[in-house]
PDB file of C-alpha atoms in Angstrom:
ATOM      1  CA  MET A   4       0.021   0.525   0.031  1.00 96.00           C
ATOM      2  CA  ARG A   5       1.737   2.996  -1.039  1.00 97.00           C
ATOM      3  CA  LEU A   6       0.501   6.475   0.588  1.00 98.00           C
ATOM      4  CA  GLY A   7       0.353   9.978  -0.398  1.00 97.00           C
ATOM      5  CA  VAL A   8       0.031  12.533   3.078  1.00 97.00           C
ATOM      6  CA  VAL A   9      -1.337  15.781   3.363  1.00 97.00           C
ATOM      7  CA  GLY A  10      -0.585  17.490   6.278  1.00 96.00           C
ATOM      8  CA  ARG A  11       2.580  17.830   8.977  1.00 94.00           C
ATOM      9  CA  GLY A  12      -0.175  17.668  12.492  1.00 94.00           C
ATOM     10  CA  ARG A  13      -0.513  15.537  15.332  1.00 94.00           C
ATOM     11  CA  ALA A  14      -2.592  13.770  13.853  1.00 95.00           C
ATOM     12  CA  ALA A  15      -0.015  12.697  10.870  1.00 96.00           C
ATOM     13  CA  ARG A  16       3.012  12.619  12.718  1.00 95.00           C
ATOM     14  CA  THR A  17       1.646   9.901  15.359  1.00 95.00           C
ATOM     15  CA  LEU A  18      -0.428   7.831  12.188  1.00 96.00           C
ATOM     16  CA  VAL A  19       2.564   7.399   9.283  1.00 96.00           C
ATOM     17  CA  PRO A  20       5.279   6.457  11.160  1.00 95.00           C
ATOM     18  CA  LEU A  21       3.286   3.849  12.763  1.00 95.00           C
ATOM     19  CA  TRP A  22       1.898   2.915   9.399  1.00 96.00           C
ATOM     20  CA  LEU A  23       5.301   2.810   8.135  1.00 96.00           C
ATOM     21  CA  ALA A  24       6.478   0.254  10.609  1.00 95.00           C
ATOM     22  CA  ALA A  25       2.835  -1.690  10.757  1.00 95.00           C
ATOM     23  CA  GLU A  26       3.846  -5.100  10.630  1.00 92.00           C
ATOM     24  CA  GLY A  27       1.802  -7.295   7.796  1.00 90.00           C
ATOM     25  CA  LEU A  28       0.119  -3.331   6.117  1.00 93.00           C
ATOM     26  CA  ASP A  29       3.814  -3.776   3.970  1.00 93.00           C
ATOM     27  CA  ALA A  30       3.063   0.664   3.600  1.00 96.00           C
ATOM     28  CA  GLU A  31       5.215   2.610   1.848  1.00 97.00           C
ATOM     29  CA  LEU A  32       5.521   6.979   1.666  1.00 97.00           C
ATOM     30  CA  GLY A  33       4.850   8.110  -1.719  1.00 97.00           C
ATOM     31  CA  TRP A  34       5.252  11.801  -0.693  1.00 97.00           C
ATOM     32  CA  TRP A  35       4.482  14.129   2.556  1.00 97.00           C
ATOM     33  CA  TRP A  36       3.023  17.040   1.560  1.00 96.00           C
ATOM     34  CA  SER A  37       1.728  20.159   2.784  1.00 93.00           C
ATOM     35  CA  HIS A  38       0.723  23.593   1.418  1.00 85.00           C
ATOM     36  CA  ARG A  39       4.201  25.057   2.550  1.00 85.00           C
ATOM     37  CA  ASP A  40       6.159  23.048   0.676  1.00 88.00           C
ATOM     38  CA  ALA A  41       8.254  24.351  -2.732  1.00 80.00           C
ATOM     39  CA  ARG A  42       7.095  21.643  -5.169  1.00 85.00           C
ATOM     40  CA  ALA A  43       3.862  21.696  -6.859  1.00 90.00           C
ATOM     41  CA  SER A  44       1.682  19.637  -5.610  1.00 92.00           C
ATOM     42  CA  ALA A  45       0.025  18.514  -9.269  1.00 90.00           C
ATOM     43  CA  THR A  46       3.882  16.704  -9.588  1.00 92.00           C
ATOM     44  CA  LEU A  47       3.102  14.185  -6.794  1.00 96.00           C
ATOM     45  CA  GLU A  48       2.709  11.030  -8.184  1.00 96.00           C
ATOM     46  CA  THR A  49      -0.388   8.203  -8.138  1.00 97.00           C
ATOM     47  CA  VAL A  50      -0.874   6.640  -4.699  1.00 98.00           C
ATOM     48  CA  ASP A  51      -3.273   4.077  -3.685  1.00 98.00           C
ATOM     49  CA  VAL A  52      -4.152   6.090  -0.425  1.00 98.00           C
ATOM     50  CA  VAL A  53      -4.286   9.597  -0.102  1.00 98.00           C
ATOM     51  CA  VAL A  54      -4.577  10.650   3.709  1.00 98.00           C
ATOM     52  CA  LEU A  55      -5.765  13.728   4.349  1.00 98.00           C
ATOM     53  CA  ALA A  56      -4.293  14.668   7.257  1.00 97.00           C
ATOM     54  CA  VAL A  57      -5.938  18.541   7.864  1.00 97.00           C
ATOM     55  CA  PRO A  58      -7.314  20.649  10.248  1.00 95.00           C
ATOM     56  CA  ASP A  59     -11.548  20.073   9.342  1.00 95.00           C
ATOM     57  CA  SER A  60     -12.129  23.282   7.529  1.00 95.00           C
ATOM     58  CA  ALA A  61      -8.947  22.757   5.243  1.00 96.00           C
ATOM     59  CA  ILE A  62     -10.823  18.918   4.033  1.00 97.00           C
ATOM     60  CA  GLU A  63     -11.960  20.390   1.322  1.00 97.00           C
ATOM     61  CA  SER A  64      -9.448  22.399  -0.184  1.00 95.00           C
ATOM     62  CA  ALA A  65      -7.600  19.814   0.060  1.00 96.00           C
ATOM     63  CA  ALA A  66      -9.647  17.553  -1.768  1.00 97.00           C
ATOM     64  CA  ALA A  67      -9.374  20.510  -4.910  1.00 95.00           C
ATOM     65  CA  THR A  68      -5.803  20.914  -4.117  1.00 95.00           C
ATOM     66  CA  MET A  69      -5.138  16.558  -4.682  1.00 96.00           C
ATOM     67  CA  ALA A  70      -7.756  16.923  -7.732  1.00 96.00           C
ATOM     68  CA  ALA A  71      -5.621  18.141  -9.980  1.00 93.00           C
ATOM     69  CA  ARG A  72      -2.859  15.502  -9.840  1.00 94.00           C
ATOM     70  CA  ALA A  73      -2.595  13.279 -12.703  1.00 92.00           C
ATOM     71  CA  GLY A  74      -4.352   9.622 -11.794  1.00 94.00           C
ATOM     72  CA  ALA A  75      -6.088  11.141  -8.600  1.00 97.00           C
ATOM     73  CA  ARG A  76      -9.365   9.644  -9.918  1.00 97.00           C
ATOM     74  CA  SER A  77      -7.675   6.309  -9.207  1.00 97.00           C
ATOM     75  CA  GLU A  78      -7.157   6.969  -5.604  1.00 98.00           C
ATOM     76  CA  VAL A  79      -9.017   6.018  -2.236  1.00 98.00           C
ATOM     77  CA  TRP A  80      -8.736   9.219  -0.037  1.00 98.00           C
ATOM     78  CA  LEU A  81      -9.836   9.518   3.764  1.00 98.00           C
ATOM     79  CA  HIS A  82      -9.988  12.104   5.819  1.00 98.00           C
ATOM     80  CA  LEU A  83      -9.648  11.460   9.843  1.00 98.00           C
ATOM     81  CA  SER A  84     -11.964  14.608  11.075  1.00 96.00           C
ATOM     82  CA  GLY A  85     -14.414  12.877  13.420  1.00 95.00           C
ATOM     83  CA  SER A  86     -17.189  15.394  12.724  1.00 95.00           C
ATOM     84  CA  ARG A  87     -17.157  15.492   8.834  1.00 95.00           C
ATOM     85  CA  PRO A  88     -19.020  13.361   6.233  1.00 95.00           C
ATOM     86  CA  ALA A  89     -16.472  11.420   4.076  1.00 97.00           C
ATOM     87  CA  GLY A  90     -17.450  12.897   1.746  1.00 96.00           C
ATOM     88  CA  VAL A  91     -16.065  16.407   2.078  1.00 97.00           C
ATOM     89  CA  ALA A  92     -13.119  14.753   0.586  1.00 97.00           C
ATOM     90  CA  ARG A  93     -15.213  14.091  -2.495  1.00 97.00           C
ATOM     91  CA  ALA A  94     -13.752  16.447  -4.915  1.00 95.00           C
ATOM     92  CA  ASP A  95     -16.245  15.945  -8.046  1.00 95.00           C
ATOM     93  CA  SER A  96     -17.983  12.938  -8.632  1.00 94.00           C
ATOM     94  CA  HIS A  97     -15.646  10.917 -10.515  1.00 95.00           C
ATOM     95  CA  THR A  98     -12.362  12.184  -7.753  1.00 97.00           C
ATOM     96  CA  PRO A  99     -11.372  10.164  -6.493  1.00 98.00           C
ATOM     97  CA  ARG A 100     -12.163   6.737  -6.655  1.00 98.00           C
ATOM     98  CA  ALA A 101     -13.542   5.948  -3.008  1.00 98.00           C
ATOM     99  CA  VAL A 102     -13.835   8.461  -0.138  1.00 98.00           C
ATOM    100  CA  GLY A 103     -13.954   7.587   3.459  1.00 98.00           C
ATOM    101  CA  CYS A 104     -12.670   8.556   6.953  1.00 98.00           C
ATOM    102  CA  LEU A 105     -10.581   7.322   9.466  1.00 98.00           C
ATOM    103  CA  HIS A 106     -11.544   8.869  12.649  1.00 97.00           C
ATOM    104  CA  PRO A 107      -8.889   7.948  15.802  1.00 96.00           C
ATOM    105  CA  LEU A 108     -11.437   7.760  18.967  1.00 95.00           C
ATOM    106  CA  VAL A 109      -8.123   8.490  21.038  1.00 93.00           C
ATOM    107  CA  ALA A 110      -6.408  12.035  21.618  1.00 86.00           C
ATOM    108  CA  LEU A 111      -3.137  11.900  19.533  1.00 87.00           C
ATOM    109  CA  THR A 112      -0.076  13.429  21.060  1.00 84.00           C
ATOM    110  CA  GLY A 113       2.431  14.033  17.645  1.00 85.00           C
ATOM    111  CA  ARG A 114       4.212  11.241  18.789  1.00 82.00           C
ATOM    112  CA  ASP A 115       4.663   7.432  17.306  1.00 73.00           C
ATOM    113  CA  GLU A 116       3.446   5.532  20.567  1.00 79.00           C
ATOM    114  CA  ARG A 117       1.182   2.991  19.521  1.00 84.00           C
ATOM    115  CA  SER A 118       0.748   1.383  23.138  1.00 87.00           C
ATOM    116  CA  HIS A 119      -1.414   4.839  23.236  1.00 86.00           C
ATOM    117  CA  LEU A 120      -3.266   3.804  20.605  1.00 93.00           C
ATOM    118  CA  ALA A 121      -3.960   0.027  21.668  1.00 92.00           C
ATOM    119  CA  GLY A 122      -8.198  -0.972  22.335  1.00 94.00           C
ATOM    120  CA  ALA A 123      -8.315   2.717  21.009  1.00 95.00           C
ATOM    121  CA  THR A 124     -11.888   2.821  18.595  1.00 97.00           C
ATOM    122  CA  ALA A 125     -11.220   4.177  15.227  1.00 97.00           C
ATOM    123  CA  GLY A 126     -14.570   5.682  13.592  1.00 97.00           C
ATOM    124  CA  LEU A 127     -14.638   4.365   9.817  1.00 98.00           C
ATOM    125  CA  ASP A 128     -17.598   5.777   7.299  1.00 97.00           C
ATOM    126  CA  GLY A 129     -18.159   6.110   3.784  1.00 97.00           C
ATOM    127  CA  ASP A 130     -17.611   4.226   0.692  1.00 98.00           C
ATOM    128  CA  GLY A 131     -16.777   1.073   0.840  1.00 97.00           C
ATOM    129  CA  ASP A 132     -13.715   0.494  -0.061  1.00 98.00           C
ATOM    130  CA  ALA A 133     -12.396   3.459   1.639  1.00 98.00           C
ATOM    131  CA  VAL A 134     -14.116   2.044   4.392  1.00 98.00           C
ATOM    132  CA  ALA A 135     -12.076  -1.522   3.732  1.00 98.00           C
ATOM    133  CA  VAL A 136      -8.769   0.832   3.589  1.00 98.00           C
ATOM    134  CA  ALA A 137      -9.476   2.229   6.376  1.00 98.00           C
ATOM    135  CA  ASN A 138     -10.153  -0.684   9.113  1.00 98.00           C
ATOM    136  CA  GLN A 139      -7.170  -2.405   7.564  1.00 98.00           C
ATOM    137  CA  LEU A 140      -4.855   1.073   8.525  1.00 98.00           C
ATOM    138  CA  ALA A 141      -7.179   1.169  11.470  1.00 97.00           C
ATOM    139  CA  GLU A 142      -6.543  -2.424  12.660  1.00 97.00           C
ATOM    140  CA  SER A 143      -2.476  -2.628  11.688  1.00 97.00           C
ATOM    141  CA  ILE A 144      -1.553  -0.250  14.494  1.00 96.00           C
ATOM    142  CA  GLY A 145      -3.914  -1.621  17.422  1.00 96.00           C
ATOM    143  CA  LEU A 146      -7.192   0.945  16.477  1.00 97.00           C
ATOM    144  CA  VAL A 147     -10.218  -1.003  16.825  1.00 98.00           C
ATOM    145  CA  PRO A 148     -12.962   0.213  13.275  1.00 98.00           C
ATOM    146  CA  THR A 149     -16.431   0.694  14.485  1.00 97.00           C
ATOM    147  CA  VAL A 150     -17.972   1.853  10.787  1.00 97.00           C
ATOM    148  CA  LEU A 151     -20.650   4.749  11.871  1.00 96.00           C
ATOM    149  CA  THR A 152     -24.225   4.350  11.013  1.00 93.00           C
ATOM    150  CA  GLY A 153     -25.637   7.826  13.223  1.00 88.00           C
ATOM    151  CA  ASP A 154     -24.854  11.828  13.312  1.00 92.00           C
ATOM    152  CA  LYS A 155     -21.628  11.833  12.645  1.00 94.00           C
ATOM    153  CA  ALA A 156     -22.149  15.430  15.172  1.00 93.00           C
ATOM    154  CA  LEU A 157     -23.512  13.554  17.796  1.00 95.00           C
ATOM    155  CA  TYR A 158     -20.305  10.898  17.477  1.00 96.00           C
ATOM    156  CA  HIS A 159     -18.283  13.577  17.428  1.00 95.00           C
ATOM    157  CA  ALA A 160     -19.508  16.002  20.449  1.00 95.00           C
ATOM    158  CA  ALA A 161     -20.045  12.654  22.458  1.00 95.00           C
ATOM    159  CA  ALA A 162     -15.593  12.749  22.238  1.00 94.00           C
ATOM    160  CA  VAL A 163     -15.146  16.159  22.391  1.00 93.00           C
ATOM    161  CA  SER A 164     -17.510  15.513  25.916  1.00 93.00           C
ATOM    162  CA  VAL A 165     -15.232  13.609  27.480  1.00 91.00           C
ATOM    163  CA  ALA A 166     -11.744  14.635  26.540  1.00 89.00           C
ATOM    164  CA  GLY A 167     -12.121  18.324  25.747  1.00 89.00           C
ATOM    165  CA  HIS A 168     -14.896  19.248  28.064  1.00 94.00           C
ATOM    166  CA  ALA A 169     -13.586  17.391  30.450  1.00 93.00           C
ATOM    167  CA  VAL A 170     -10.104  19.799  30.479  1.00 93.00           C
ATOM    168  CA  ALA A 171     -12.668  22.386  30.551  1.00 94.00           C
ATOM    169  CA  LEU A 172     -14.203  20.675  33.587  1.00 95.00           C
ATOM    170  CA  MET A 173     -11.216  20.775  35.648  1.00 96.00           C
ATOM    171  CA  VAL A 174     -10.672  24.680  34.552  1.00 96.00           C
ATOM    172  CA  GLN A 175     -13.584  25.075  36.387  1.00 95.00           C
ATOM    173  CA  ALA A 176     -12.810  23.010  39.805  1.00 96.00           C
ATOM    174  CA  VAL A 177      -9.292  24.608  39.604  1.00 97.00           C
ATOM    175  CA  GLU A 178     -10.674  27.752  39.589  1.00 95.00           C
ATOM    176  CA  MET A 179     -13.364  27.000  42.741  1.00 95.00           C
ATOM    177  CA  LEU A 180     -10.168  25.853  44.390  1.00 97.00           C
ATOM    178  CA  THR A 181      -8.264  29.031  44.333  1.00 96.00           C
ATOM    179  CA  ARG A 182     -11.402  31.244  46.472  1.00 94.00           C
ATOM    180  CA  CYS A 183     -10.296  28.408  49.082  1.00 95.00           C
ATOM    181  CA  GLY A 184      -6.873  29.052  48.949  1.00 96.00           C
ATOM    182  CA  PHE A 185      -4.883  27.246  46.757  1.00 98.00           C
ATOM    183  CA  THR A 186      -2.625  28.437  44.011  1.00 97.00           C
ATOM    184  CA  ALA A 187      -3.389  27.112  40.927  1.00 97.00           C
ATOM    185  CA  GLU A 188      -1.002  24.215  40.533  1.00 97.00           C
ATOM    186  CA  ALA A 189      -1.535  22.663  44.768  1.00 98.00           C
ATOM    187  CA  ALA A 190      -5.492  23.357  43.310  1.00 97.00           C
ATOM    188  CA  GLN A 191      -4.916  21.217  39.769  1.00 97.00           C
ATOM    189  CA  ALA A 192      -2.404  18.375  42.237  1.00 97.00           C
ATOM    190  CA  ALA A 193      -5.542  18.542  44.700  1.00 98.00           C
ATOM    191  CA  LEU A 194      -8.226  17.589  41.930  1.00 97.00           C
ATOM    192  CA  GLN A 195      -5.981  15.198  38.924  1.00 97.00           C
ATOM    193  CA  PRO A 196      -6.373  11.785  41.700  1.00 96.00           C
ATOM    194  CA  LEU A 197      -9.546  12.202  41.961  1.00 95.00           C
ATOM    195  CA  MET A 198     -10.534  12.843  37.938  1.00 95.00           C
ATOM    196  CA  ARG A 199      -7.924   9.621  37.324  1.00 94.00           C
ATOM    197  CA  GLY A 200     -10.213   7.839  40.352  1.00 94.00           C
ATOM    198  CA  ALA A 201     -13.143   8.465  38.827  1.00 93.00           C
ATOM    199  CA  VAL A 202     -12.221   7.315  35.359  1.00 93.00           C
ATOM    200  CA  GLY A 203     -10.418   3.930  37.048  1.00 93.00           C
ATOM    201  CA  ASN A 204     -13.454   3.439  38.857  1.00 93.00           C
ATOM    202  CA  LEU A 205     -15.775   3.920  35.170  1.00 92.00           C
ATOM    203  CA  ALA A 206     -13.143   1.575  33.487  1.00 90.00           C
ATOM    204  CA  SER A 207     -13.770  -0.920  35.586  1.00 93.00           C
ATOM    205  CA  SER A 208     -16.982  -1.201  36.243  1.00 90.00           C
ATOM    206  CA  THR A 209     -20.443  -2.647  34.194  1.00 87.00           C
ATOM    207  CA  ARG A 210     -22.590   0.399  35.156  1.00 93.00           C
ATOM    208  CA  PRO A 211     -22.641   3.570  36.129  1.00 94.00           C
ATOM    209  CA  GLN A 212     -24.179   3.501  38.794  1.00 95.00           C
ATOM    210  CA  ALA A 213     -21.763   1.281  40.560  1.00 93.00           C
ATOM    211  CA  ALA A 214     -19.351   3.549  39.038  1.00 94.00           C
ATOM    212  CA  ILE A 215     -20.746   6.796  40.393  1.00 94.00           C
ATOM    213  CA  THR A 216     -20.260   8.673  43.619  1.00 95.00           C
ATOM    214  CA  GLY A 217     -20.659  12.501  45.881  1.00 96.00           C
ATOM    215  CA  PRO A 218     -23.190  13.801  47.340  1.00 97.00           C
ATOM    216  CA  VAL A 219     -26.419  12.959  44.643  1.00 97.00           C
ATOM    217  CA  ALA A 220     -25.246   9.163  44.585  1.00 97.00           C
ATOM    218  CA  ARG A 221     -25.746   9.032  47.951  1.00 97.00           C
ATOM    219  CA  GLY A 222     -28.923  11.729  48.668  1.00 97.00           C
ATOM    220  CA  ASP A 223     -27.016  13.673  50.779  1.00 98.00           C
ATOM    221  CA  VAL A 224     -29.515  16.461  49.941  1.00 97.00           C
ATOM    222  CA  ALA A 225     -27.996  18.836  52.779  1.00 97.00           C
ATOM    223  CA  THR A 226     -24.542  18.844  50.999  1.00 97.00           C
ATOM    224  CA  VAL A 227     -25.587  19.703  47.507  1.00 97.00           C
ATOM    225  CA  ARG A 228     -27.920  21.950  48.945  1.00 96.00           C
ATOM    226  CA  ALA A 229     -24.381  23.782  50.600  1.00 96.00           C
ATOM    227  CA  HIS A 230     -23.033  23.237  47.381  1.00 96.00           C
ATOM    228  CA  LEU A 231     -25.702  25.157  45.325  1.00 96.00           C
ATOM    229  CA  ALA A 232     -25.236  28.092  48.468  1.00 94.00           C
ATOM    230  CA  ALA A 233     -21.625  28.592  47.512  1.00 94.00           C
ATOM    231  CA  LEU A 234     -21.693  28.246  43.675  1.00 94.00           C
ATOM    232  CA  THR A 235     -24.109  30.852  43.215  1.00 89.00           C
ATOM    233  CA  ASP A 236     -20.722  33.870  44.327  1.00 83.00           C
ATOM    234  CA  GLY A 237     -18.618  32.645  41.607  1.00 80.00           C
ATOM    235  CA  ASP A 238     -18.672  32.107  38.288  1.00 83.00           C
ATOM    236  CA  PRO A 239     -22.401  31.626  36.652  1.00 87.00           C
ATOM    237  CA  GLY A 240     -21.410  28.987  34.784  1.00 89.00           C
ATOM    238  CA  SER A 241     -19.876  26.926  37.159  1.00 92.00           C
ATOM    239  CA  ILE A 242     -23.308  26.635  38.660  1.00 94.00           C
ATOM    240  CA  THR A 243     -25.777  26.076  35.379  1.00 94.00           C
ATOM    241  CA  VAL A 244     -22.972  23.020  34.219  1.00 95.00           C
ATOM    242  CA  TYR A 245     -23.035  21.770  38.115  1.00 96.00           C
ATOM    243  CA  ARG A 246     -27.005  21.510  38.069  1.00 96.00           C
ATOM    244  CA  GLU A 247     -26.857  19.879  34.618  1.00 95.00           C
ATOM    245  CA  LEU A 248     -24.082  17.354  36.076  1.00 96.00           C
ATOM    246  CA  ALA A 249     -26.366  16.395  38.771  1.00 97.00           C
ATOM    247  CA  GLN A 250     -29.503  16.329  37.550  1.00 97.00           C
ATOM    248  CA  THR A 251     -27.779  13.526  35.528  1.00 96.00           C
ATOM    249  CA  ALA A 252     -26.323  11.984  38.162  1.00 97.00           C
ATOM    250  CA  LEU A 253     -29.249  12.047  39.903  1.00 97.00           C
ATOM    251  CA  ALA A 254     -30.840   9.678  36.977  1.00 97.00           C
ATOM    252  CA  ILE A 255     -27.638   7.833  37.285  1.00 97.00           C
ATOM    253  CA  SER A 256     -28.429   7.440  40.325  1.00 97.00           C
ATOM    254  CA  GLU A 257     -32.367   7.334  41.506  1.00 96.00           C
ATOM    255  CA  SER A 258     -33.106   3.994  41.065  1.00 96.00           C
ATOM    256  CA  ALA A 259     -30.362   3.330  44.404  1.00 95.00           C
ATOM    257  CA  LEU A 260     -32.423   6.416  46.479  1.00 97.00           C
ATOM    258  CA  GLU A 261     -35.087   6.712  48.595  1.00 97.00           C
ATOM    259  CA  PRO A 262     -38.214   8.203  46.453  1.00 97.00           C
ATOM    260  CA  ALA A 263     -39.197  10.788  48.561  1.00 97.00           C
ATOM    261  CA  VAL A 264     -35.293  11.618  48.532  1.00 98.00           C
ATOM    262  CA  VAL A 265     -34.851  11.763  44.435  1.00 97.00           C
ATOM    263  CA  ALA A 266     -38.132  13.990  44.783  1.00 97.00           C
ATOM    264  CA  GLU A 267     -36.304  16.127  47.057  1.00 97.00           C
ATOM    265  CA  LEU A 268     -33.343  16.360  45.077  1.00 97.00           C
ATOM    266  CA  ARG A 269     -35.260  17.435  41.297  1.00 96.00           C
ATOM    267  CA  GLU A 270     -36.999  19.736  43.276  1.00 96.00           C
ATOM    268  CA  LEU A 271     -33.895  21.278  44.594  1.00 96.00           C
ATOM    269  CA  LEU A 272     -32.524  20.987  42.122  1.00 96.00           C
ATOM    270  CA  HIS A 273     -35.266  22.416  39.080  1.00 91.00           C
ATOM    271  CA  SER A 274     -35.246  25.368  42.234  1.00 84.00           C
ATOM    272  CA  SER A 275     -31.978  26.708  41.665  1.00 66.00           C
ATOM    273  CA  SER A 276     -32.779  26.851  38.028  1.00 65.00           C
ATOM    274  CA  ARG A 277     -35.639  29.128  38.495  1.00 59.00           C
ATOM    275  CA  THR A 278     -33.612  31.011  40.774  1.00 60.00           C
ATOM    276  CA  GLU A 279     -30.238  32.069  38.567  1.00 58.00           C
ATOM    277  CA  SER A 280     -32.795  32.519  35.243  1.00 54.00           C
ATOM    278  CA  SER A 281     -34.894  34.583  37.222  1.00 53.00           C
ATOM    279  CA  SER A 282     -31.075  36.627  38.038  1.00 55.00           C
ATOM    280  CA  VAL A 283     -30.485  37.508  34.032  1.00 51.00           C
TER     281      VAL A 283
END
């Protein structure tokens, strides 16, 4: 399998060396090009597979650039976006032969560390031939391929919720602790074991009910009330996030709580929402 690669970002720097070293894939690099290169894109040779390792907003323009090459119609093109459909990589009805997407559902570091990818999911979609190639590339570096059939934007939103938004949640919690006398560095150090523990609990449990902790899961109404009162003096976004996540925690935990406690927690969380709305 002869590869052509467009882009030199973290995704390309992580994946391409692993593909070239993968046992059984028999991959070789035809070219590795970006728009900053001096050589003209039209001179790039025909390959089996072109990987468009570019930002989501640049996929269409990269495809248009690649389409000007002789032999482009015979190739399979793959992009790596988790939110864009495979078809955005198609330059026209005839170019390329097949388009697809291979999206590693894992943070890519820019280092060719196969152990970091092993067992992670790769979301695939596109034309049949392209999906077959994407499946082969994914399996060769330890990813577990899954063909996406639903709303791809929703798939990507789920990924962002536990990755980028988890970081945002940590930053929000750090800000809360700085109001309690912690330095930002000490706050982050204090919170990281909690985050690791929560992820570890979830990884080792078959049900979220067995992994969830905290006052909502215990039915501790007084503590939740105290949290909401403390949050009213800070960033308004913090109480909104806390309340929404607490409502989800209640939905997870309510089967293990007394009905009266569930009702009290639900009213407390809803009343805090009404109070917040009236203050806007």
